[in-house]
Amino acid sequence: KPFRGSEKSIEFGGTWVAPRWQPHIGAEIERYSAELIESPVPSEFAWSLGGDFSTAANPIPTEEWLDFERAIRAIDNAAERIRFGETPLDQRGLEDLDVPFDSWLAGLDLPPKSRDFLMGWAGFFFGAPCSEVSGLHILSWVAGFENSAVAWYVAVSQKLAAGTAGLIDALAEDSAADIRLGTHVERIGNNDDGVTVTASGGERFTAHAAVVATPVNTWHALTTNPSLGAGKTAIAQERMAGHATKIWALVQGVSGNFYGVGWDTKIKWLATEYSIEEGDLLVGFGTSPEALDVSDEAAVAAAVREFLPDVKVVRTDAHDWNADELSQGTWMAYRPGQVMRHASALQRPEGRLAFAGSDLASGWCGWIDGAVESGHRAARAVQEMLSTRAMA
């Protein structure tokens, strides 16, 4: 969708891919010969960490380097315990990691800037304060980057040249599916004979099997007969923690490609993504819709100026995923304790229903790759359901 008042298309949802580490999306990129482009290499920096503001190239002062290196080793060592992508994350022996990430990090006794940098990094990647997110989930992404927190820091730079929609359109065309946009599901009947889906307008659809691929934060609004199993019902009530705020801002007055991270700022991560004739388009992520209303242009501009006090903010744009009834949040961020309680149950088929979506991935849970992974698993489950029916 174009940035407001321009013809430049930008991503309001998922953006980056890392095919070197993400084989499922990598296979789709190869299948459809999708072109990748790189985010700009930054030349201007700002850090708001440990109560101080700095524009140095390195966010960690020399006196904290040894402590920061010690933290990275601890993170990598913890991540190495995870069998990433092999099974759901509720693996035996990882219970000590399924705690608030800020509590886990506190055990490392880090100096302020190192602590805030790691909190800011984890916070904007998971779209929630570190007190709300399971350390196990955060560490699982390090495991996905070959047990290297440093690789994670430098690897997230590639995006689809035609946008995420370009690949989705290719998949949709290849499927030849009858896609009904705007048809909201109200009820799902699920029995031995098959599945009946009733839309809000009363239209009914029947099938021998079906896949539920909606965000877990919307499950509480879905009526199923029989009710979903205990694990799915529990997370529908608890909700997952992801409630990021993603904003775009057109600015003038930045001398180069910008990159900034803060923990005491409303935006936790802010970076240049494109340059157009009017100025530079920056994208930013926060962790709380209460702290930043993405529809309030003056508030967003003020949040940008926490990093860049001298720039002119021309316009801003955003989609409020937290207020959107079809998402009711952003990408998956397991709350502390939810991984060990629910991860396997979320993937488990129920009756003639299979379940898919990035929220349910064993590996890249929260990424586009995770959605593809779970789609493969759901397709295998449906194939088994149909084969069983054919033999009956």
GROMACS .gro file of C-alpha atoms in nm:
model
  392
    1LYS     CA    1   0.000   0.000   0.000
    2PRO     CA    2   0.137   0.349  -0.080
    3PHE     CA    3   0.262   0.574   0.197
    4ARG     CA    4   0.002   0.842   0.258
    5GLY     CA    5   0.027   1.126   0.007
    6SER     CA    6   0.281   0.948  -0.215
    7GLU     CA    7   0.308   0.671  -0.471
    8LYS     CA    8   0.578   0.483  -0.279
    9SER     CA    9   0.458   0.139  -0.168
   10ILE     CA   10   0.554   0.039   0.186
   11GLU     CA   11   0.486  -0.257   0.415
   12PHE     CA   12   0.239  -0.205   0.697
   13GLY     CA   13   0.277  -0.569   0.807
   14GLY     CA   14   0.551  -0.831   0.770
   15THR     CA   15   0.858  -0.712   0.582
   16TRP     CA   16   1.189  -0.891   0.627
   17VAL     CA   17   1.298  -1.243   0.534
   18ALA     CA   18   1.624  -1.427   0.602
   19PRO     CA   19   1.631  -1.717   0.352
   20ARG     CA   20   1.979  -1.831   0.459
   21TRP     CA   21   1.827  -1.928   0.796
   22GLN     CA   22   1.462  -1.963   0.694
   23PRO     CA   23   1.426  -2.257   0.455
   24HIS     CA   24   1.048  -2.250   0.414
   25ILE     CA   25   1.023  -1.894   0.288
   26GLY     CA   26   1.353  -1.948   0.105
   27ALA     CA   27   1.192  -2.230  -0.096
   28GLU     CA   28   0.897  -2.009  -0.193
   29ILE     CA   29   1.129  -1.724  -0.294
   30GLU     CA   30   1.315  -1.968  -0.517
   31ARG     CA   31   0.996  -2.127  -0.651
   32TYR     CA   32   0.856  -1.794  -0.770
   33SER     CA   33   1.193  -1.631  -0.856
   34ALA     CA   34   1.111  -1.348  -0.618
   35GLU     CA   35   1.370  -1.072  -0.614
   36LEU     CA   36   1.517  -0.958  -0.282
   37ILE     CA   37   1.648  -0.613  -0.196
   38GLU     CA   38   1.849  -0.490   0.102
   39SER     CA   39   1.754  -0.232   0.361
   40PRO     CA   40   1.992   0.068   0.354
   41VAL     CA   41   2.325   0.046   0.535
   42PRO     CA   42   2.312   0.306   0.814
   43SER     CA   43   2.560   0.591   0.843
   44GLU     CA   44   2.392   0.801   1.114
   45PHE     CA   45   2.305   0.662   1.457
   46ALA     CA   46   2.126   0.744   1.780
   47TRP     CA   47   2.097   0.542   2.099
   48SER     CA   48   1.887   0.617   2.408
   49LEU     CA   49   2.018   0.367   2.661
   50GLY     CA   50   2.089   0.363   3.032
   51GLY     CA   51   1.953   0.714   3.075
   52ASP     CA   52   2.196   0.862   2.820
   53PHE     CA   53   2.162   0.972   2.458
   54SER     CA   54   2.445   0.908   2.210
   55THR     CA   55   2.505   0.941   1.836
   56ALA     CA   56   2.818   0.724   1.836
   57ALA     CA   57   2.841   0.441   1.585
   58ASN     CA   58   2.866   0.181   1.864
   59PRO     CA   59   2.586   0.169   2.123
   60ILE     CA   60   2.801  -0.001   2.388
   61PRO     CA   61   3.073   0.210   2.556
   62THR     CA   62   3.419   0.057   2.589
   63GLU     CA   63   3.387   0.012   2.965
   64GLU     CA   64   3.092  -0.225   2.907
   65TRP     CA   65   3.241  -0.434   2.624
   66LEU     CA   66   3.346  -0.727   2.843
   67ASP     CA   67   3.006  -0.742   3.012
   68PHE     CA   68   2.827  -0.718   2.679
   69GLU     CA   69   3.041  -1.000   2.538
   70ARG     CA   70   2.961  -1.207   2.848
   71ALA     CA   71   2.589  -1.147   2.788
   72ILE     CA   72   2.612  -1.252   2.424
   73ARG     CA   73   2.789  -1.574   2.527
   74ALA     CA   74   2.518  -1.647   2.785
   75ILE     CA   75   2.243  -1.583   2.529
   76ASP     CA   76   2.410  -1.803   2.265
   77ASN     CA   77   2.471  -2.084   2.518
   78ALA     CA   78   2.108  -2.079   2.631
   79ALA     CA   79   1.985  -2.079   2.271
   80GLU     CA   80   2.203  -2.381   2.192
   81ARG     CA   81   1.982  -2.591   2.422
   82ILE     CA   82   1.681  -2.544   2.192
   83ARG     CA   83   1.611  -2.797   1.916
   84PHE     CA   84   1.499  -2.523   1.682
   85GLY     CA   85   1.227  -2.616   1.433
   86GLU     CA   86   1.240  -2.989   1.512
   87THR     CA   87   0.940  -2.996   1.746
   88PRO     CA   88   0.720  -2.735   1.917
   89LEU     CA   89   0.909  -2.519   2.166
   90ASP     CA   90   0.769  -2.687   2.478
   91GLN     CA   91   1.068  -2.920   2.488
   92ARG     CA   92   1.160  -3.097   2.810
   93GLY     CA   93   1.436  -2.928   3.004
   94LEU     CA   94   1.365  -2.571   2.886
   95GLU     CA   95   1.129  -2.475   3.167
   96ASP     CA   96   1.387  -2.242   3.325
   97LEU     CA   97   1.388  -2.029   3.009
   98ASP     CA   98   1.008  -1.988   2.988
   99VAL     CA   99   1.020  -1.690   3.226
  100PRO     CA  100   0.999  -1.312   3.168
  101PHE     CA  101   1.297  -1.218   2.953
  102ASP     CA  102   1.380  -0.918   3.169
  103SER     CA  103   1.401  -1.147   3.473
  104TRP     CA  104   1.628  -1.388   3.288
  105LEU     CA  105   1.844  -1.098   3.173
  106ALA     CA  106   1.858  -0.956   3.528
  107GLY     CA  107   2.037  -1.274   3.632
  108LEU     CA  108   2.333  -1.166   3.416
  109ASP     CA  109   2.379  -0.849   3.627
  110LEU     CA  110   2.461  -0.624   3.330
  111PRO     CA  111   2.558  -0.257   3.329
  112PRO     CA  112   2.281  -0.018   3.217
  113LYS     CA  113   2.356   0.042   2.849
  114SER     CA  114   2.419  -0.325   2.770
  115ARG     CA  115   2.099  -0.421   2.954
  116ASP     CA  116   1.887  -0.155   2.783
  117PHE     CA  117   2.026  -0.236   2.438
  118LEU     CA  118   1.934  -0.603   2.475
  119MET     CA  119   1.593  -0.512   2.620
  120GLY     CA  120   1.526  -0.267   2.337
  121TRP     CA  121   1.637  -0.520   2.075
  122ALA     CA  122   1.416  -0.795   2.215
  123GLY     CA  123   1.129  -0.555   2.281
  124PHE     CA  124   1.087  -0.423   1.929
  125PHE     CA  125   1.141  -0.764   1.770
  126PHE     CA  126   0.861  -0.916   1.979
  127GLY     CA  127   0.634  -0.612   2.000
  128ALA     CA  128   0.600  -0.612   2.377
  129PRO     CA  129   0.794  -0.514   2.690
  130CYS     CA  130   1.042  -0.783   2.793
  131SER     CA  131   0.847  -0.842   3.116
  132GLU     CA  132   0.558  -0.970   2.901
  133VAL     CA  133   0.753  -1.206   2.674
  134SER     CA  134   0.891  -1.553   2.741
  135GLY     CA  135   1.268  -1.569   2.742
  136LEU     CA  136   1.237  -1.909   2.574
  137HIS     CA  137   1.058  -1.757   2.277
  138ILE     CA  138   1.313  -1.478   2.243
  139LEU     CA  139   1.607  -1.718   2.274
  140SER     CA  140   1.449  -1.946   2.012
  141TRP     CA  141   1.513  -1.681   1.747
  142VAL     CA  142   1.880  -1.676   1.847
  143ALA     CA  143   1.877  -2.054   1.802
  144GLY     CA  144   1.732  -2.003   1.454
  145PHE     CA  145   2.024  -1.781   1.366
  146GLU     CA  146   2.260  -2.072   1.437
  147ASN     CA  147   2.286  -1.988   1.809
  148SER     CA  148   2.429  -1.646   1.736
  149ALA     CA  149   2.275  -1.330   1.876
  150VAL     CA  150   2.526  -1.131   1.669
  151ALA     CA  151   2.406  -1.301   1.348
  152TRP     CA  152   2.050  -1.201   1.439
  153TYR     CA  153   2.162  -0.842   1.482
  154VAL     CA  154   2.316  -0.820   1.134
  155ALA     CA  155   2.101  -1.067   0.936
  156VAL     CA  156   1.764  -0.894   0.919
  157SER     CA  157   1.815  -0.678   0.613
  158GLN     CA  158   1.648  -0.851   0.316
  159LYS     CA  159   1.297  -0.786   0.193
  160LEU     CA  160   1.091  -0.877  -0.113
  161ALA     CA  161   1.138  -0.628  -0.395
  162ALA     CA  162   0.773  -0.663  -0.503
  163GLY     CA  163   0.655  -0.652  -0.143
  164THR     CA  164   0.506  -0.932   0.062
  165ALA     CA  165   0.186  -0.895  -0.141
  166GLY     CA  166   0.375  -0.993  -0.457
  167LEU     CA  167   0.463  -1.335  -0.316
  168ILE     CA  168   0.117  -1.380  -0.164
  169ASP     CA  169  -0.042  -1.303  -0.502
  170ALA     CA  170   0.183  -1.561  -0.670
  171LEU     CA  171   0.086  -1.824  -0.413
  172ALA     CA  172  -0.284  -1.740  -0.449
  173GLU     CA  173  -0.272  -1.759  -0.828
  174ASP     CA  174  -0.087  -2.089  -0.818
  175SER     CA  175  -0.344  -2.237  -0.580
  176ALA     CA  176  -0.642  -2.152  -0.802
  177ALA     CA  177  -0.840  -2.120  -0.478
  178ASP     CA  178  -1.176  -1.943  -0.450
  179ILE     CA  179  -1.073  -1.661  -0.215
  180ARG     CA  180  -1.355  -1.470  -0.042
  181LEU     CA  181  -1.211  -1.153   0.107
  182GLY     CA  182  -1.449  -0.979   0.346
  183THR     CA  183  -1.634  -1.300   0.434
  184HIS     CA  184  -1.611  -1.309   0.813
  185VAL     CA  185  -1.645  -1.651   0.978
  186GLU     CA  186  -1.893  -1.661   1.265
  187ARG     CA  187  -1.927  -2.031   1.354
  188ILE     CA  188  -1.751  -2.359   1.276
  189GLY     CA  189  -1.922  -2.696   1.315
  190ASN     CA  190  -1.677  -2.985   1.333
  191ASN     CA  191  -1.785  -3.350   1.343
  192ASP     CA  192  -1.702  -3.690   1.194
  193ASP     CA  193  -1.881  -3.604   0.870
  194GLY     CA  194  -1.684  -3.288   0.804
  195VAL     CA  195  -1.685  -2.917   0.870
  196THR     CA  196  -1.956  -2.654   0.830
  197VAL     CA  197  -1.847  -2.291   0.830
  198THR     CA  198  -2.110  -2.020   0.874
  199ALA     CA  199  -2.024  -1.665   0.771
  200SER     CA  200  -2.159  -1.356   0.944
  201GLY     CA  201  -2.402  -1.299   0.654
  202GLY     CA  202  -2.548  -1.646   0.697
  203GLU     CA  203  -2.369  -1.810   0.402
  204ARG     CA  204  -2.264  -2.169   0.477
  205PHE     CA  205  -1.969  -2.364   0.344
  206THR     CA  206  -1.917  -2.737   0.390
  207ALA     CA  207  -1.605  -2.949   0.345
  208HIS     CA  208  -1.461  -3.284   0.450
  209ALA     CA  209  -1.185  -3.093   0.636
  210ALA     CA  210  -1.078  -2.734   0.697
  211VAL     CA  211  -0.783  -2.525   0.816
  212VAL     CA  212  -0.815  -2.248   1.075
  213ALA     CA  213  -0.541  -1.995   0.997
  214THR     CA  214  -0.643  -1.691   1.200
  215PRO     CA  215  -0.428  -1.523   1.470
  216VAL     CA  216  -0.465  -1.682   1.814
  217ASN     CA  217  -0.575  -1.345   1.955
  218THR     CA  218  -0.895  -1.372   1.748
  219TRP     CA  219  -0.989  -1.722   1.863
  220HIS     CA  220  -1.192  -1.590   2.157
  221ALA     CA  221  -1.437  -1.440   1.905
  222LEU     CA  222  -1.480  -1.765   1.712
  223THR     CA  223  -1.765  -2.003   1.801
  224THR     CA  224  -1.683  -2.369   1.741
  225ASN     CA  225  -1.893  -2.677   1.804
  226PRO     CA  226  -1.751  -2.866   1.981
  227SER     CA  227  -1.537  -2.608   2.163
  228LEU     CA  228  -1.166  -2.596   2.097
  229GLY     CA  229  -0.941  -2.808   2.320
  230ALA     CA  230  -0.812  -2.687   2.655
  231GLY     CA  231  -0.480  -2.547   2.529
  232LYS     CA  232  -0.634  -2.347   2.247
  233THR     CA  233  -0.917  -2.224   2.470
  234ALA     CA  234  -0.666  -2.114   2.735
  235ILE     CA  235  -0.450  -1.909   2.500
  236ALA     CA  236  -0.764  -1.759   2.344
  237GLN     CA  237  -0.850  -1.626   2.689
  238GLU     CA  238  -0.496  -1.532   2.795
  239ARG     CA  239  -0.401  -1.383   2.455
  240MET     CA  240  -0.043  -1.373   2.339
  241ALA     CA  241   0.161  -1.061   2.419
  242GLY     CA  242   0.246  -0.913   2.078
  243HIS     CA  243   0.104  -0.561   2.052
  244ALA     CA  244   0.368  -0.371   1.856
  245THR     CA  245   0.319  -0.026   1.714
  246LYS     CA  246   0.465   0.010   1.364
  247ILE     CA  247   0.490   0.358   1.218
  248TRP     CA  248   0.621   0.521   0.902
  249ALA     CA  249   0.742   0.878   0.892
  250LEU     CA  250   0.850   1.099   0.602
  251VAL     CA  251   1.126   1.324   0.734
  252GLN     CA  252   1.354   1.596   0.602
  253GLY     CA  253   1.690   1.691   0.745
  254VAL     CA  254   1.861   1.353   0.798
  255SER     CA  255   2.213   1.367   0.657
  256GLY     CA  256   2.242   0.992   0.586
  257ASN     CA  257   2.072   0.658   0.634
  258PHE     CA  258   1.961   0.653   0.996
  259TYR     CA  259   1.949   0.376   1.258
  260GLY     CA  260   1.851   0.410   1.624
  261VAL     CA  261   1.753   0.197   1.924
  262GLY     CA  262   1.616   0.310   2.259
  263TRP     CA  263   1.461   0.154   2.567
  264ASP     CA  264   1.328   0.466   2.741
  265THR     CA  265   1.180   0.598   2.413
  266LYS     CA  266   0.828   0.547   2.275
  267ILE     CA  267   0.977   0.399   1.956
  268LYS     CA  268   1.230   0.127   2.035
  269TRP     CA  269   1.380   0.096   1.686
  270LEU     CA  270   1.384   0.353   1.405
  271ALA     CA  271   1.561   0.326   1.069
  272THR     CA  272   1.569   0.464   0.716
  273GLU     CA  273   1.406   0.230   0.465
  274TYR     CA  274   1.361   0.442   0.152
  275SER     CA  275   1.450   0.780   0.009
  276ILE     CA  276   1.197   0.956  -0.213
  277GLU     CA  277   1.188   1.302  -0.370
  278GLU     CA  278   1.022   1.460  -0.064
  279GLY     CA  279   1.267   1.315   0.189
  280ASP     CA  280   1.346   0.994   0.373
  281LEU     CA  281   1.093   0.730   0.477
  282LEU     CA  282   1.173   0.593   0.822
  283VAL     CA  283   1.008   0.288   0.980
  284GLY     CA  284   0.980   0.246   1.355
  285PHE     CA  285   0.854  -0.008   1.608
  286GLY     CA  286   0.729   0.040   1.961
  287THR     CA  287   0.604  -0.204   2.221
  288SER     CA  288   0.289  -0.040   2.356
  289PRO     CA  289  -0.021   0.108   2.191
  290GLU     CA  290  -0.086   0.288   2.522
  291ALA     CA  291   0.251   0.464   2.494
  292LEU     CA  292   0.204   0.562   2.128
  293ASP     CA  293  -0.122   0.606   1.938
  294VAL     CA  294  -0.021   0.540   1.577
  295SER     CA  295  -0.319   0.745   1.450
  296ASP     CA  296  -0.199   1.056   1.638
  297GLU     CA  297   0.035   1.223   1.389
  298ALA     CA  298   0.166   1.478   1.639
  299ALA     CA  299   0.248   1.203   1.890
  300VAL     CA  300   0.427   0.994   1.627
  301ALA     CA  301   0.626   1.299   1.511
  302ALA     CA  302   0.728   1.369   1.870
  303ALA     CA  303   0.837   1.006   1.911
  304VAL     CA  304   1.054   1.031   1.598
  305ARG     CA  305   1.213   1.348   1.732
  306GLU     CA  306   1.320   1.165   2.048
  307PHE     CA  307   1.587   1.018   1.819
  308LEU     CA  308   1.616   1.299   1.563
  309PRO     CA  309   1.536   1.626   1.742
  310ASP     CA  310   1.627   1.850   1.447
  311VAL     CA  311   1.438   1.683   1.163
  312LYS     CA  312   1.115   1.799   1.006
  313VAL     CA  313   0.848   1.529   1.016
  314VAL     CA  314   0.640   1.590   0.703
  315ARG     CA  315   0.379   1.312   0.732
  316THR     CA  316   0.326   0.983   0.914
  317ASP     CA  317   0.132   0.669   0.832
  318ALA     CA  318   0.043   0.341   1.006
  319HIS     CA  319  -0.211   0.063   1.042
  320ASP     CA  320  -0.338  -0.007   1.393
  321TRP     CA  321  -0.315  -0.388   1.408
  322ASN     CA  322  -0.408  -0.385   1.776
  323ALA     CA  323  -0.746  -0.224   1.703
  324ASP     CA  324  -0.807  -0.434   1.389
  325GLU     CA  325  -1.075  -0.694   1.472
  326LEU     CA  326  -0.914  -0.944   1.234
  327SER     CA  327  -0.576  -0.937   1.411
  328GLN     CA  328  -0.628  -0.791   1.764
  329GLY     CA  329  -0.254  -0.774   1.805
  330THR     CA  330   0.063  -0.822   1.606
  331TRP     CA  331   0.296  -1.118   1.551
  332MET     CA  332   0.332  -1.399   1.803
  333ALA     CA  333   0.503  -1.327   2.134
  334TYR     CA  334   0.450  -1.601   2.389
  335ARG     CA  335   0.386  -1.475   2.741
  336PRO     CA  336   0.603  -1.623   3.019
  337GLY     CA  337   0.487  -1.978   3.085
  338GLN     CA  338   0.273  -2.005   2.771
  339VAL     CA  339   0.531  -2.196   2.569
  340MET     CA  340   0.553  -2.491   2.806
  341ARG     CA  341   0.177  -2.493   2.864
  342HIS     CA  342   0.045  -2.452   2.512
  343ALA     CA  343   0.295  -2.478   2.222
  344SER     CA  344   0.218  -2.839   2.124
  345ALA     CA  345  -0.156  -2.803   2.181
  346LEU     CA  346  -0.177  -2.508   1.940
  347GLN     CA  347  -0.058  -2.725   1.651
  348ARG     CA  348  -0.274  -3.029   1.727
  349PRO     CA  349  -0.562  -3.099   1.482
  350GLU     CA  350  -0.909  -3.129   1.635
  351GLY     CA  351  -1.165  -3.346   1.464
  352ARG     CA  352  -1.171  -3.241   1.100
  353LEU     CA  353  -0.992  -2.912   1.170
  354ALA     CA  354  -0.623  -2.845   1.117
  355PHE     CA  355  -0.455  -2.526   1.239
  356ALA     CA  356  -0.199  -2.303   1.069
  357GLY     CA  357  -0.039  -1.961   1.093
  358SER     CA  358   0.290  -1.814   1.203
  359ASP     CA  359   0.163  -1.807   1.564
  360LEU     CA  360   0.184  -2.188   1.568
  361ALA     CA  361   0.526  -2.250   1.415
  362SER     CA  362   0.784  -2.478   1.574
  363GLY     CA  363   1.069  -2.271   1.431
  364TRP     CA  364   1.025  -1.914   1.313
  365CYS     CA  365   0.716  -1.843   1.522
  366GLY     CA  366   0.625  -1.482   1.442
  367TRP     CA  367   0.792  -1.469   1.097
  368ILE     CA  368   0.661  -1.530   0.745
  369ASP     CA  369   0.873  -1.847   0.739
  370GLY     CA  370   0.676  -1.978   1.035
  371ALA     CA  371   0.350  -1.930   0.847
  372VAL     CA  372   0.479  -2.138   0.556
  373GLU     CA  373   0.611  -2.407   0.793
  374SER     CA  374   0.274  -2.438   0.967
  375GLY     CA  375   0.095  -2.440   0.633
  376HIS     CA  376   0.291  -2.747   0.527
  377ARG     CA  377   0.201  -2.920   0.854
  378ALA     CA  378  -0.169  -2.832   0.823
  379ALA     CA  379  -0.175  -2.955   0.461
  380ARG     CA  380  -0.030  -3.290   0.570
  381ALA     CA  381  -0.291  -3.314   0.846
  382VAL     CA  382  -0.575  -3.243   0.603
  383GLN     CA  383  -0.435  -3.494   0.354
  384GLU     CA  384  -0.439  -3.758   0.628
  385MET     CA  385  -0.797  -3.666   0.721
  386LEU     CA  386  -0.911  -3.701   0.359
  387SER     CA  387  -0.721  -4.028   0.312
  388THR     CA  388  -0.880  -4.171   0.627
  389ARG     CA  389  -1.225  -4.067   0.502
  390ALA     CA  390  -1.164  -4.227   0.161
  391MET     CA  391  -1.076  -4.559   0.327
  392ALA     CA  392  -1.380  -4.554   0.558
   0.00000   0.00000   0.00000
